[in-house]
Coordinates of N, CA and C in Angstrom, one line a residue:
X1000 N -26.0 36.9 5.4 CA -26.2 35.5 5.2 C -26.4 34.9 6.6
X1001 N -27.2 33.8 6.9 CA -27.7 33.4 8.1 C -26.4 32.1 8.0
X1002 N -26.7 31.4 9.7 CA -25.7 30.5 9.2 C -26.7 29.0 9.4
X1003 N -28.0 28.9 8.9 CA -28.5 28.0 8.2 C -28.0 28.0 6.5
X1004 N -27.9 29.1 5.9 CA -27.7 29.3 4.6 C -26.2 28.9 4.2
X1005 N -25.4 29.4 5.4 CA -23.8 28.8 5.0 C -23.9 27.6 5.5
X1006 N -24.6 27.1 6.5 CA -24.6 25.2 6.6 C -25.0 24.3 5.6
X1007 N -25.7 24.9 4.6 CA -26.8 24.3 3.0 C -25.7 24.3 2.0
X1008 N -24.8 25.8 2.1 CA -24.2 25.4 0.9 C -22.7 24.8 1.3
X1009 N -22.2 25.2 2.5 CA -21.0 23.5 3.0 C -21.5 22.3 2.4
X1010 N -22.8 22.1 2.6 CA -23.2 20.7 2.6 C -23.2 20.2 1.1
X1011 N -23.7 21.5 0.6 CA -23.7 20.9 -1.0 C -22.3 20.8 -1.2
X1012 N -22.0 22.0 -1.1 CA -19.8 21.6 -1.6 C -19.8 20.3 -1.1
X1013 N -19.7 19.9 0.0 CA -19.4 18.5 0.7 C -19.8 17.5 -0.4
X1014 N -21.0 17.9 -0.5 CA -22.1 16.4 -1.4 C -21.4 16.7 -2.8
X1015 N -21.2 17.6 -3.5 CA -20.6 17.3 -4.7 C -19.2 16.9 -4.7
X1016 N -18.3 17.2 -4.0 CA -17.0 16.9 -3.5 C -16.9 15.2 -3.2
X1017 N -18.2 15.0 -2.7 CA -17.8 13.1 -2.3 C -18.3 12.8 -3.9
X1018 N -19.1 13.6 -4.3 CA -19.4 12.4 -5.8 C -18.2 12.9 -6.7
X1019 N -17.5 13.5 -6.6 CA -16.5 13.5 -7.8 C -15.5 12.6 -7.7
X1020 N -15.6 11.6 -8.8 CA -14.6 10.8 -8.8 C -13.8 10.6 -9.8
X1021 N -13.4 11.9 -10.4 CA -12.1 11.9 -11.2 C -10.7 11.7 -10.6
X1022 N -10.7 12.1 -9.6 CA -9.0 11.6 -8.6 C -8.9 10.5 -8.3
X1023 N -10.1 10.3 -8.1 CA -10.3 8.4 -7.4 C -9.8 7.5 -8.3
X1024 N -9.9 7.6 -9.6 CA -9.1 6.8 -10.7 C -7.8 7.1 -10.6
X1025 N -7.3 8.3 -11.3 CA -5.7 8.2 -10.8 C -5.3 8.1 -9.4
X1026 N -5.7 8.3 -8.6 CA -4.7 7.3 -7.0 C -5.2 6.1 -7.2
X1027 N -6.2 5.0 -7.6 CA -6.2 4.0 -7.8 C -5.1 3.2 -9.3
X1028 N -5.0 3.9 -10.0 CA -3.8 3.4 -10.8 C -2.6 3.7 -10.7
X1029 N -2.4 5.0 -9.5 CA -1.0 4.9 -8.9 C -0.5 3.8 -8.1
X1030 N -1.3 3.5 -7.3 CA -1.5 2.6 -6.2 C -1.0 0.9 -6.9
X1031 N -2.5 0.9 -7.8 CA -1.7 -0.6 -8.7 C -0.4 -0.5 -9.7
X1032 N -0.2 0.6 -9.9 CA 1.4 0.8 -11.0 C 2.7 0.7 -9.7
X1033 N 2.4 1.2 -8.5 CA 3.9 0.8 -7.4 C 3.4 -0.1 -7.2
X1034 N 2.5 -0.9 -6.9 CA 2.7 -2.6 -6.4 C 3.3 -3.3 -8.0
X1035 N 2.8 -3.0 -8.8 CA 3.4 -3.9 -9.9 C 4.4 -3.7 -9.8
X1036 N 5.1 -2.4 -9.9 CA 6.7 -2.1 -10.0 C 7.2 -3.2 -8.8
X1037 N 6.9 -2.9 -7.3 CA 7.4 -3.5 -6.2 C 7.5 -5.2 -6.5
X1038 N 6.4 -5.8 -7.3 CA 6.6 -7.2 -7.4 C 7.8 -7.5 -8.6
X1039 N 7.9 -6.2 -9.8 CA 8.6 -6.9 -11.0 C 10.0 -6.4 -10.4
X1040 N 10.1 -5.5 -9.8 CA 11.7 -5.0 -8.8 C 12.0 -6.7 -8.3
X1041 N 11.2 -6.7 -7.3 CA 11.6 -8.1 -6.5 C 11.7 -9.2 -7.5
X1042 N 11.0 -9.6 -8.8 CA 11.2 -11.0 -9.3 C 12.4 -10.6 -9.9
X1043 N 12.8 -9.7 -10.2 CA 14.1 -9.5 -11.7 C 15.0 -8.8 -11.2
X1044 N 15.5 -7.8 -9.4 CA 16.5 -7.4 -9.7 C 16.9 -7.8 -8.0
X1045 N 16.0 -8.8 -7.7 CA 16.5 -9.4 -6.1 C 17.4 -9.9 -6.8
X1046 N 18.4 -10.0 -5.5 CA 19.6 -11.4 -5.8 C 19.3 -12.6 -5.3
X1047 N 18.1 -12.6 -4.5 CA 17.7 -14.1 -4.7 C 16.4 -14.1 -4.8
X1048 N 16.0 -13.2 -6.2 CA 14.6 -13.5 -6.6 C 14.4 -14.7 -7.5
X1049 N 13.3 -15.0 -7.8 CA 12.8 -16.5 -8.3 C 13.6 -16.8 -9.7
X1050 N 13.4 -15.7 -10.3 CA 13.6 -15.7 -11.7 C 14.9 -16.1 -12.1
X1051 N 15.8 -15.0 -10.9 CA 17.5 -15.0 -11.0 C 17.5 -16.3 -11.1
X1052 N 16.9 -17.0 -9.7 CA 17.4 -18.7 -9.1 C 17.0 -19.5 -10.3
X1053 N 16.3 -19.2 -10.8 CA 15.6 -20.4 -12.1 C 16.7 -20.3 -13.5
X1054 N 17.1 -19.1 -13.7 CA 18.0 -19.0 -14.8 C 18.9 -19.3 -14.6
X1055 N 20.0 -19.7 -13.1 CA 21.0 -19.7 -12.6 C 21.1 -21.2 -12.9
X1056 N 19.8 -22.1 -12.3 CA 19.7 -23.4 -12.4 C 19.9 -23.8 -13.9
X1057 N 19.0 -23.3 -14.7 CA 19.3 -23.8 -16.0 C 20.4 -23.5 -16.8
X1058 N 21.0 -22.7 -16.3 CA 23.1 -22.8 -17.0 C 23.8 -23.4 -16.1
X1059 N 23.7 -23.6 -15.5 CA 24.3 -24.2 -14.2 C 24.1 -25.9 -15.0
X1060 N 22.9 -26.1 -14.8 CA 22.5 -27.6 -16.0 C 23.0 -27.6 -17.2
X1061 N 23.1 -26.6 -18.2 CA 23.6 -26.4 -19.4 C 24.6 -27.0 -19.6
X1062 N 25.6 -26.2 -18.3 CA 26.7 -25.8 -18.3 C 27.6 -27.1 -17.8
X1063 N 26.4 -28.2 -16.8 CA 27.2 -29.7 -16.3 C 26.8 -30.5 -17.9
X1064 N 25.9 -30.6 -18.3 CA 25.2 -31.5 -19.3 C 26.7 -30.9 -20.7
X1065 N 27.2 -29.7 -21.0 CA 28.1 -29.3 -22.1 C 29.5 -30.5 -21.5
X1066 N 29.9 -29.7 -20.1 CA 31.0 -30.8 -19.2 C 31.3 -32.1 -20.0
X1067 N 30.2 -32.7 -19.3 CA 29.9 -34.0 -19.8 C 29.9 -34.5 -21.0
X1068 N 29.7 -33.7 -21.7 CA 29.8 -34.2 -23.6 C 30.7 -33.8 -23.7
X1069 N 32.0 -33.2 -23.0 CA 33.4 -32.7 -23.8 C 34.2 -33.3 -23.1

């Protein structure tokens, strides 16, 4: 085998290798499934994520507005 003939067929492996794009979908849905995780971690189990602070506020109000009627 000459090594024009092994340079033709690297190249095809190469060329069919860039067009396969079955992996390219799953590392693209790995990728968006840890960022979602990373934002729903931070809203629901920070201690001073938004969510916490917002439910805190409304028993906290609950909890002066009951006060007050008793």
């Amino acid at each position: 085998m000459d090594i024009q003939a092994i340079f033709t067929q690297l190249k095809s492996i190469g060329i069919k290798f860039a067009k396969n794009q079955r992996g390219v979908h799953a590392i693209e849905y790995a990728i968006i499934s840890s960022g979602i995780t990373m934002i729903v971690s931070v809203i629901f189990f920070d201690d001073n994520g938004p969510v916490k602070n917002a439910l805190t506020e409304l028993f906290d109000r609950l909890k002066d507005k009951l006060i007050a009627i008793i």
